[in-house]
Amino acid sequence: MRPRVIIVGGGNGGLLTAHRIADHADVTLLEAGIDPGDPVPARFLHEHAYPDHDWDYTNLDSGSHLVRGRVLGGGSTVNAAAGSRGQPSGFEGWGPGWQWDDLLPAMRAIETDEQFGDRPFHGDSGPIRVTRLSPGPLDEAFFEACASGGHAHCEDHNAPGTRGYGPWPTNRVDGGRWGALAAVAPLVRHRIGLRPQTFARRIVMHGDRATGVEVQGPGGLETLRGDLIVVSAGTYGTPELLWRSGVEAPEIGVGLQDHPWVMMNVQARHEADIFARPVSGSLLRAPVHDDPADEFQVFPFSEWLYDRDAPRDGYSVSVALMQPISRGSITRGDDDRARIRLGHLAEESDLERMAVAVEKTASIIDDMAARGIVRIPSDAWWKTGDLRHGLRRHVATYNHPVASCGIDRTVDRRLDVRGTTSLKIVDASIMPKIPDGGPNLVTMAIGWKAGGIVLEDLGL
Ligand SMILES: Cc1cc2nc3c(=O)[nH]c(=O)nc-3n(C[C@H](O)[C@H](O)[C@H](O)COP(=O)(O)OP(=O)(O)OC[C@H]3O[C@@H](n4cnc5c(N)ncnc54)[C@H](O)[C@@H]3O)c2cc1C
């Protein structure tokens, strides 16, 4: 008989693991949100704000809402589909088995890079199509400002060691998200038992062994038995599920990290320029100081796309620190919900480096204003008052929370929850520290690699 594997969470990690193991094991995949179906309805490909498919978390540091997709595809069904992997150096400190060279085969396996698939560090036959959008007028103007600021041109931001300005690598097809829902779910649905709208209440433990999952679904409350339970409920959802299950693993929630992010909002002189390329097509990656590995990212975008209360001519130039050292935390609330503190800029060094990144970005914006492309408001926060104070007020999430159940803390190198058997975690929470790219593709690669570990463990 084939081993029974229950995967909790149909997001980036869970769906890719399911895809890898589905031909060898009897897989049940539980997803609390809906399955939008195949073909995917347009709104799940193109729209950004849908509160009816959200977990409704809050950053207690700021009181701001944290978006988390509650829908098949998870984060990749609600995200900006930016597909940057980060630098090899960003994986230093992940330890044996999880360095860049170890993850590269999985990164290649999951993607088809439409421009550079023939290069050794890219894939040409994976389900996730990665492309670079042709630049719009504002992207071209941003590139010119970067060039006059002395930054180099970079044709492929996913080529190891490259820096500078160039087109965003993005997992989009015809402008819509080509994430785990659109690209992977159609390959998996018919090979597994997919149970949407099914919430995992707790993992059933017998001593230290996980033996099943108690679920609340369309058929009511029931307990499913499994030989292996894989938790892929995401950086916030996974700690909650472990707590509800009485699993006492070390350091749950302790190492949480996110990229701190600020928006420098200006206005486009010509609104039509924004809507010629509403999804951001341009990205700058540059060192904060002399250490080339200590990067910040800058990209401009239309905030109106994400927030219909924002002005239509609004052009947000966003800046993120990609190697923060600050850590936040997730602790257990009385209601078993995650109490989240992202801890942005908690460390003085992050604040200082973020200030440098903003000053460097301000000179790019000044250049664009001088050429009549954008208008800078007279009360722009980075121009008035104390910059560090302004940063503390404006810092927000880049939506990249990771590392709440990291390798060598909560899980071991085979992703087994320490102190348990037959229980693994496979999602962004297992990252030991944040990479200097986005977690979207990296988490899919973790899901794929973890599928290989599952097959080995089950002797398949
Ligand atoms: C608004 C937004 C924009 C983003 N933009 C980008 C970007 O452009 N580039 C980038 O690199 N990254 C981006 N990210 C981050 C990226 O999408 C996530 O890092 C990635 O999705 C994490 O994958 P995961 O598998 O850890 O979790 P998720 O993809 O969140 O999957 C977890 C899944 O588990 C389900 N689940 C949770 N608890 C339970 C339960 N108890 N029972 C059943 N199911 C459960 C959830 O519904 C969800 O489907 C963005 C994220 C957001 C929210």
Coordinates of C-alpha atoms and ligand atoms in Angstrom, one line a residue:
M1 CA 0.0 0.0 0.0
R2 CA 1.2 3.5 -0.8
P3 CA 2.1 5.6 2.2
R4 CA -0.5 8.2 3.2
V5 CA 0.8 11.8 3.3
I6 CA -1.3 14.6 4.6
I7 CA -0.2 18.1 3.6
V8 CA -1.7 21.0 5.5
G9 CA -1.8 24.2 3.3
G10 CA -2.0 24.5 -0.4
G11 CA 0.4 27.5 -0.8
N12 CA 3.8 27.8 -2.4
G13 CA 5.4 25.1 -0.2
G14 CA 2.5 22.7 0.0
L15 CA 1.6 22.6 -3.6
L16 CA 5.1 22.1 -4.8
T17 CA 5.7 19.2 -2.4
A18 CA 2.4 17.6 -3.5
H19 CA 3.5 17.9 -7.1
R20 CA 6.8 16.2 -6.4
I21 CA 5.4 13.2 -4.4
A22 CA 2.0 12.7 -5.9
D23 CA 3.0 9.8 -8.2
H24 CA 4.5 7.8 -5.3
A25 CA 2.3 8.5 -2.2
D26 CA -1.3 8.7 -1.4
V27 CA -1.5 12.5 -0.9
T28 CA -4.3 14.5 0.8
L29 CA -3.9 18.2 0.6
L30 CA -5.9 20.3 3.0
E31 CA -6.6 24.0 2.2
A32 CA -8.6 26.2 4.4
G33 CA -9.5 28.6 1.5
I34 CA -11.4 27.9 -1.7
D35 CA -10.2 26.3 -4.8
P36 CA -10.9 28.9 -7.5
G37 CA -10.8 26.2 -10.2
D38 CA -9.2 25.6 -13.6
P39 CA -9.2 27.8 -15.7
V40 CA -8.5 30.3 -12.9
P41 CA -11.0 33.1 -12.8
A42 CA -9.4 36.4 -13.9
R43 CA -9.7 38.1 -10.6
F44 CA -7.3 35.6 -9.0
L45 CA -4.8 36.3 -11.7
H46 CA -5.0 40.1 -11.8
E47 CA -6.6 41.6 -8.7
H48 CA -4.7 42.4 -5.6
A49 CA -7.1 43.2 -2.7
Y50 CA -9.7 40.6 -1.7
P51 CA -10.4 40.6 2.0
D52 CA -12.7 37.6 1.6
H53 CA -9.6 35.4 1.0
D54 CA -7.4 36.7 3.7
W55 CA -6.3 35.5 7.2
D56 CA -6.6 38.9 8.7
Y57 CA -3.4 39.2 10.7
T58 CA -2.0 42.4 12.3
N59 CA 1.5 43.6 12.9
L60 CA 1.3 44.6 16.6
D61 CA 4.3 46.9 16.3
S62 CA 2.3 49.3 14.0
G63 CA -1.3 48.1 14.1
S64 CA -1.2 47.6 10.4
H65 CA -2.9 44.8 8.6
L66 CA -0.8 41.9 7.2
V67 CA -2.2 40.2 4.0
R68 CA -2.0 36.4 3.9
G69 CA -3.8 34.5 1.2
R70 CA -6.4 32.1 2.4
V71 CA -7.0 30.4 -0.9
L72 CA -5.5 27.6 -3.0
G73 CA -2.1 28.8 -4.1
G74 CA -1.7 30.7 -0.8
G75 CA 0.6 33.8 -1.1
S76 CA 1.2 33.2 -4.8
T77 CA -2.5 33.8 -5.5
V78 CA -2.5 37.2 -3.9
N79 CA 1.1 38.4 -4.3
A80 CA 2.9 40.7 -6.7
A81 CA 4.4 37.8 -8.6
A82 CA 7.9 39.2 -8.4
G83 CA 10.3 36.4 -8.9
S84 CA 13.6 37.4 -7.6
R85 CA 15.7 34.6 -6.0
G86 CA 18.4 36.8 -4.3
Q87 CA 22.1 36.4 -4.3
P88 CA 24.0 33.1 -3.4
S89 CA 25.5 35.0 -0.5
G90 CA 22.0 35.5 0.9
F91 CA 21.9 31.8 1.7
E92 CA 25.1 31.7 3.7
G93 CA 24.2 30.8 7.2
W94 CA 21.5 28.4 6.0
G95 CA 23.8 25.5 6.9
P96 CA 24.7 22.2 5.2
G97 CA 22.2 21.0 2.7
W98 CA 20.5 24.4 2.3
Q99 CA 23.1 26.6 0.7
W100 CA 22.7 28.2 -2.7
D101 CA 24.3 25.2 -4.5
D102 CA 21.9 22.8 -2.7
L103 CA 18.8 24.9 -3.5
L104 CA 19.8 25.7 -7.1
P105 CA 18.6 22.3 -8.6
A106 CA 15.2 22.9 -7.1
M107 CA 15.1 26.6 -8.3
R108 CA 15.9 25.3 -11.8
A109 CA 13.3 22.5 -11.6
I110 CA 10.4 24.7 -10.7
E111 CA 10.9 27.4 -13.4
T112 CA 10.9 28.0 -17.1
D113 CA 12.8 31.2 -17.6
E114 CA 11.5 32.6 -20.8
Q115 CA 14.5 34.8 -21.6
F116 CA 17.5 33.0 -20.1
G117 CA 16.3 29.3 -19.8
D118 CA 19.4 28.1 -21.6
R119 CA 21.8 29.4 -18.9
P120 CA 23.2 27.0 -16.4
F121 CA 21.6 28.6 -13.3
H122 CA 18.1 28.7 -14.9
G123 CA 15.5 26.2 -15.7
D124 CA 13.7 25.7 -19.1
S125 CA 11.1 23.1 -18.3
G126 CA 9.5 23.8 -14.9
P127 CA 5.9 24.8 -14.3
I128 CA 6.5 28.4 -13.2
R129 CA 7.1 30.7 -16.1
V130 CA 9.4 33.5 -15.2
T131 CA 9.6 36.4 -17.6
R132 CA 10.7 40.0 -17.7
L133 CA 8.0 42.5 -18.8
S134 CA 8.8 45.1 -21.4
P135 CA 9.4 48.4 -19.7
G136 CA 6.8 51.1 -19.7
P137 CA 7.6 54.9 -20.0
L138 CA 8.1 55.3 -16.3
D139 CA 10.3 52.2 -16.1
E140 CA 12.5 53.7 -18.9
A141 CA 12.7 57.0 -17.0
F142 CA 13.6 55.2 -13.8
F143 CA 16.3 53.3 -15.7
E144 CA 17.7 56.6 -17.0
A145 CA 17.8 58.1 -13.5
C146 CA 19.6 54.9 -12.2
A147 CA 22.1 55.2 -15.0
S148 CA 22.9 58.8 -14.4
G149 CA 23.3 57.9 -10.7
G150 CA 26.1 55.6 -11.7
H151 CA 24.3 52.2 -11.4
A152 CA 25.1 49.4 -13.9
H153 CA 22.5 47.8 -16.2
C154 CA 21.5 44.3 -15.3
E155 CA 19.6 42.2 -17.8
D156 CA 18.9 39.3 -15.5
H157 CA 18.3 40.0 -11.8
N158 CA 18.4 36.3 -11.2
A159 CA 21.9 35.8 -12.5
P160 CA 24.2 35.2 -9.5
G161 CA 26.4 38.1 -8.6
T162 CA 24.6 40.7 -10.8
R163 CA 23.5 44.1 -9.4
G164 CA 22.2 47.3 -10.9
Y165 CA 19.0 48.3 -12.7
G166 CA 16.9 46.2 -15.1
P167 CA 13.6 44.5 -15.6
W168 CA 11.9 42.7 -12.8
P169 CA 11.9 38.9 -13.2
T170 CA 8.3 38.1 -12.6
N171 CA 6.1 34.9 -12.7
R172 CA 3.4 36.3 -14.9
V173 CA 1.7 35.2 -18.1
D174 CA -0.3 37.7 -20.1
G175 CA 0.0 40.1 -17.1
G176 CA -1.6 37.6 -14.7
R177 CA 0.0 35.7 -11.8
W178 CA 1.5 32.4 -12.8
G179 CA 1.9 31.1 -9.3
A180 CA 1.1 27.8 -7.6
L181 CA -2.6 28.1 -8.4
A182 CA -2.4 28.8 -12.1
A183 CA 0.8 26.8 -12.8
V184 CA 0.9 23.9 -10.4
A185 CA -2.6 23.1 -9.2
P186 CA -3.7 21.9 -12.7
L187 CA -0.8 19.4 -12.7
V188 CA -1.7 18.1 -9.2
R189 CA -5.5 18.2 -8.7
H190 CA -6.2 14.9 -10.4
R191 CA -3.3 13.1 -8.7
I192 CA -4.2 13.8 -5.1
G193 CA -7.1 14.1 -2.8
L194 CA -7.5 17.9 -2.7
R195 CA -9.8 19.2 0.1
P196 CA -10.4 22.9 -0.2
Q197 CA -12.4 24.8 2.4
T198 CA -11.0 22.3 5.0
F199 CA -9.4 23.8 8.0
A200 CA -6.8 21.8 10.0
R201 CA -7.8 22.3 13.6
R202 CA -5.0 20.2 15.1
I203 CA -2.4 17.5 14.3
V204 CA -3.3 14.3 16.2
M205 CA -0.2 13.2 18.2
H206 CA 0.3 9.9 19.9
G207 CA 3.2 10.6 22.2
D208 CA 5.8 12.3 19.9
R209 CA 4.4 10.7 16.7
A210 CA 2.0 12.6 14.4
T211 CA -0.7 10.2 13.2
G212 CA -3.3 12.3 11.6
V213 CA -5.1 15.7 11.4
E214 CA -8.4 16.8 12.8
V215 CA -10.2 18.9 10.2
Q216 CA -13.3 21.0 9.9
G217 CA -14.5 20.9 6.3
P218 CA -17.7 20.8 4.3
G219 CA -18.5 17.4 5.8
G220 CA -18.1 18.6 9.4
L221 CA -15.5 17.6 11.9
E222 CA -13.4 14.5 11.1
T223 CA -10.0 13.0 11.7
L224 CA -7.8 11.9 8.8
R225 CA -5.0 9.3 9.4
G226 CA -1.6 9.7 7.8
D227 CA 1.8 8.1 7.9
L228 CA 3.4 11.5 7.5
I229 CA 2.0 14.9 8.2
V230 CA 3.6 17.9 6.3
V231 CA 2.7 21.3 7.7
S232 CA 2.8 24.0 5.0
A233 CA 0.5 26.6 6.6
G234 CA 2.9 29.5 6.2
T235 CA 5.0 31.7 8.4
Y236 CA 2.1 32.7 10.6
G237 CA -0.2 29.7 10.2
T238 CA 2.3 27.0 11.0
P239 CA 3.2 28.2 14.5
E240 CA -0.6 28.5 15.2
L241 CA -1.2 24.9 14.1
L242 CA 1.7 23.6 16.2
W243 CA 0.4 25.4 19.3
R244 CA -3.2 24.2 18.8
S245 CA -1.8 20.6 18.5
G246 CA 0.2 20.8 21.7
V247 CA 3.5 20.2 19.9
E248 CA 6.2 21.5 22.1
A249 CA 9.0 22.0 19.6
P250 CA 11.8 24.5 20.3
E251 CA 11.8 28.2 19.4
I252 CA 8.4 28.3 17.6
G253 CA 7.9 31.9 16.3
V254 CA 11.3 33.1 17.7
G255 CA 13.3 33.9 14.6
L256 CA 10.7 35.8 12.5
Q257 CA 12.2 38.1 9.9
D258 CA 10.8 40.4 7.1
H259 CA 12.3 42.9 4.8
P260 CA 11.6 46.4 6.1
W261 CA 10.1 48.5 3.3
V262 CA 9.1 52.2 2.8
M263 CA 7.2 54.0 0.1
M264 CA 8.3 57.3 -1.2
N265 CA 5.2 58.6 -2.8
V266 CA 5.3 61.1 -5.7
Q267 CA 3.0 61.9 -8.6
A268 CA 3.5 61.1 -12.2
R269 CA 3.1 64.2 -14.3
H270 CA 1.3 62.1 -16.9
E271 CA -1.1 59.6 -15.5
A272 CA -1.2 57.7 -18.8
D273 CA 2.5 56.8 -18.3
I274 CA 1.5 54.8 -15.2
F275 CA -1.2 52.8 -16.9
A276 CA 1.0 52.1 -19.9
R277 CA 2.7 49.6 -17.6
P278 CA 0.8 49.4 -14.3
V279 CA 2.6 46.4 -12.9
S280 CA 6.1 47.4 -11.9
G281 CA 8.6 46.5 -14.7
S282 CA 11.8 47.9 -13.1
L283 CA 14.1 47.0 -10.3
L284 CA 17.3 48.4 -8.9
R285 CA 19.5 46.3 -6.6
A286 CA 22.4 48.2 -5.1
P287 CA 24.8 47.9 -2.1
V288 CA 24.0 50.1 0.9
H289 CA 27.7 50.8 1.7
D290 CA 30.8 49.1 0.4
D291 CA 29.8 45.5 1.1
P292 CA 28.2 44.3 -2.2
A293 CA 26.2 41.6 -0.4
D294 CA 24.4 44.2 1.7
E295 CA 21.8 45.2 -0.8
F296 CA 18.8 47.4 -0.9
Q297 CA 16.0 47.1 -3.6
V298 CA 14.2 50.0 -5.2
F299 CA 11.2 49.6 -7.4
P300 CA 8.5 52.0 -8.5
F301 CA 4.8 51.0 -8.9
S302 CA 1.3 52.2 -9.0
E303 CA -0.2 52.1 -5.5
W304 CA -3.7 52.4 -7.0
L305 CA -3.4 48.9 -8.3
Y306 CA -3.2 47.6 -4.7
D307 CA -5.3 50.2 -3.0
R308 CA -8.2 51.8 -4.9
D309 CA -8.3 54.7 -2.4
A310 CA -4.8 55.8 -3.5
P311 CA -4.6 58.5 -6.2
R312 CA -4.5 57.3 -9.8
D313 CA -1.5 59.4 -10.6
G314 CA 0.3 58.2 -7.5
Y315 CA 3.8 56.7 -8.3
S316 CA 5.3 55.0 -5.3
V317 CA 9.0 54.5 -5.3
S318 CA 9.5 51.7 -2.7
V319 CA 12.8 50.9 -0.9
A320 CA 13.6 47.7 1.0
L321 CA 16.6 46.6 3.0
M322 CA 17.4 43.1 1.9
Q323 CA 19.7 41.8 4.6
P324 CA 18.1 43.1 7.8
I325 CA 19.5 41.7 11.1
S326 CA 16.4 42.6 13.2
R327 CA 14.2 39.8 14.2
G328 CA 10.6 40.0 15.2
S329 CA 8.5 37.3 17.0
I330 CA 5.3 35.4 16.9
T331 CA 3.9 34.5 20.2
R332 CA 0.8 32.6 21.2
G333 CA -2.3 34.6 22.0
D334 CA -5.0 33.5 24.5
D335 CA -7.2 32.7 21.5
D336 CA -4.4 30.6 19.9
R337 CA -4.0 33.2 17.2
A338 CA -0.5 34.4 16.3
R339 CA 0.5 37.7 18.0
I340 CA 2.9 39.1 15.4
R341 CA 5.6 41.7 15.9
L342 CA 7.7 42.1 12.7
G343 CA 10.5 43.9 14.6
H344 CA 11.3 46.2 11.6
L345 CA 14.4 48.4 12.2
A346 CA 14.6 47.2 15.8
E347 CA 18.4 47.0 15.4
E348 CA 20.2 50.4 15.1
S349 CA 22.3 49.1 12.2
D350 CA 19.1 48.4 10.1
L351 CA 17.8 51.9 10.8
E352 CA 21.1 53.5 9.8
R353 CA 21.4 51.4 6.6
M354 CA 17.8 52.0 5.7
A355 CA 18.4 55.8 6.0
V356 CA 21.3 55.5 3.6
A357 CA 19.1 53.5 1.1
V358 CA 16.4 56.2 1.3
E359 CA 18.9 59.0 0.7
K360 CA 20.3 57.2 -2.3
T361 CA 16.8 56.6 -3.6
A362 CA 15.9 60.3 -3.0
S363 CA 18.6 61.3 -5.4
I364 CA 17.1 59.1 -8.1
I365 CA 13.6 60.6 -7.5
D366 CA 15.2 64.1 -7.6
D367 CA 16.7 63.3 -11.0
M368 CA 13.3 62.1 -12.3
A369 CA 11.7 65.3 -11.0
A370 CA 14.3 67.5 -12.6
R371 CA 13.5 65.9 -15.9
G372 CA 9.8 66.6 -15.5
I373 CA 8.7 63.0 -15.1
V374 CA 7.4 63.2 -11.5
R375 CA 6.3 65.8 -9.0
I376 CA 7.6 65.6 -5.4
P377 CA 5.0 66.7 -2.8
S378 CA 6.2 69.7 -0.7
D379 CA 5.6 67.6 2.5
A380 CA 7.4 64.5 1.3
W381 CA 8.4 62.7 4.6
W382 CA 12.0 62.0 3.5
K383 CA 12.5 65.7 2.8
T384 CA 11.0 67.1 6.0
G385 CA 12.0 66.5 9.6
D386 CA 14.3 63.9 11.0
L387 CA 14.8 61.0 8.5
R388 CA 15.2 58.3 11.2
H389 CA 12.0 59.4 12.9
G390 CA 10.3 59.4 9.5
L391 CA 11.6 55.9 8.8
R392 CA 10.2 54.5 12.0
R393 CA 6.8 56.1 11.2
H394 CA 6.7 54.9 7.6
V395 CA 8.3 51.4 7.7
A396 CA 6.0 48.7 6.6
T397 CA 6.1 45.1 5.5
Y398 CA 7.5 44.0 2.1
N399 CA 5.1 41.0 2.7
H400 CA 8.1 38.7 3.0
P401 CA 7.8 37.2 6.6
V402 CA 9.9 34.0 7.0
A403 CA 11.9 32.0 9.5
S404 CA 9.3 31.6 12.3
C405 CA 10.2 27.8 12.6
G406 CA 13.7 27.9 11.2
I407 CA 16.1 25.0 10.4
D408 CA 18.3 24.2 13.4
R409 CA 15.7 25.8 15.7
T410 CA 12.3 24.3 15.3
V411 CA 13.1 21.8 12.5
D412 CA 16.2 19.8 11.7
R413 CA 17.9 19.7 8.3
R414 CA 15.4 17.1 7.0
L415 CA 12.6 19.5 8.1
D416 CA 11.4 17.1 10.8
V417 CA 9.9 19.0 13.8
R418 CA 12.4 18.5 16.5
G419 CA 11.2 16.2 19.3
T420 CA 8.6 14.5 17.1
T421 CA 8.4 11.8 14.4
S422 CA 6.3 11.8 11.2
L423 CA 5.9 15.5 11.3
K424 CA 7.6 17.9 8.9
I425 CA 7.3 21.6 8.1
V426 CA 7.6 22.7 4.5
D427 CA 7.0 26.4 3.9
A428 CA 8.7 29.8 4.3
S429 CA 8.8 29.4 8.1
I430 CA 11.7 27.0 7.9
M431 CA 14.2 29.5 6.4
P432 CA 16.9 30.0 9.0
K433 CA 17.2 33.7 7.9
I434 CA 15.7 35.9 5.3
P435 CA 17.2 35.6 1.8
D436 CA 18.0 38.8 0.0
G437 CA 15.5 38.1 -2.7
G438 CA 11.8 37.5 -2.4
P439 CA 10.4 34.3 -0.8
N440 CA 8.0 33.5 -3.6
L441 CA 10.2 31.4 -5.8
V442 CA 12.5 30.4 -2.9
T443 CA 9.5 28.8 -1.0
M444 CA 8.4 26.9 -4.1
A445 CA 12.0 25.6 -4.5
I446 CA 11.9 24.6 -0.8
G447 CA 8.6 22.7 -1.5
W448 CA 10.1 20.9 -4.4
K449 CA 13.3 20.0 -2.6
A450 CA 11.4 18.9 0.5
G451 CA 9.4 16.6 -1.8
G452 CA 12.6 14.8 -2.5
I453 CA 13.4 14.5 1.2
V454 CA 9.9 13.0 1.8
L455 CA 10.4 10.4 -0.9
E456 CA 13.8 9.4 0.6
D457 CA 12.3 9.2 4.1
L458 CA 9.5 7.0 2.9
G459 CA 11.9 4.8 1.0
L460 CA 10.2 5.7 -2.4
Ligands
LIG1 C1 0.4 40.7 -0.6 C2 1.6 39.9 -0.8 C3 2.5 40.2 -1.8 C4 3.7 39.4 -2.0 N1 4.5 39.7 -3.0 C5 5.6 38.9 -3.2 C6 6.4 39.1 -4.4 O1 6.0 39.9 -5.3 N2 7.5 38.4 -4.5 C7 7.9 37.5 -3.5 O2 8.9 36.8 -3.6 N3 7.1 37.2 -2.5 C8 5.9 37.9 -2.3 N4 5.1 37.6 -1.3 C9 5.4 36.5 -0.4 C10 5.1 35.1 -0.9 O3 3.9 35.1 -1.6 C11 5.1 34.1 0.3 O4 6.4 34.2 0.9 C12 4.8 32.7 0.0 O5 3.5 32.6 -0.5 C13 5.0 31.8 1.2 O6 4.6 30.5 0.9 P1 4.2 29.5 2.1 O7 4.0 28.2 1.4 O8 5.1 29.6 3.2 O9 2.8 30.1 2.6 P2 1.5 30.4 1.8 O10 1.7 30.6 0.4 O11 0.9 31.6 2.6 O12 0.6 29.1 2.0 C14 0.0 28.7 3.2 C15 -1.3 28.0 2.9 O13 -1.8 27.3 4.0 C16 -3.2 27.6 4.2 N5 -3.5 27.3 5.6 C17 -3.0 28.0 6.7 N6 -3.4 27.5 7.8 C18 -4.2 26.4 7.5 C19 -5.0 25.5 8.2 N7 -5.0 25.5 9.5 N8 -5.7 24.5 7.5 C20 -5.6 24.5 6.2 N9 -5.0 25.4 5.4 C21 -4.2 26.3 6.1 C22 -3.4 29.0 3.7 O14 -4.7 29.3 3.4 C23 -2.4 29.1 2.5 O15 -3.0 28.7 1.3 C24 3.9 38.4 -1.1 C25 3.0 38.0 -0.1 C26 1.8 38.8 0.0 C27 0.8 38.4 1.1

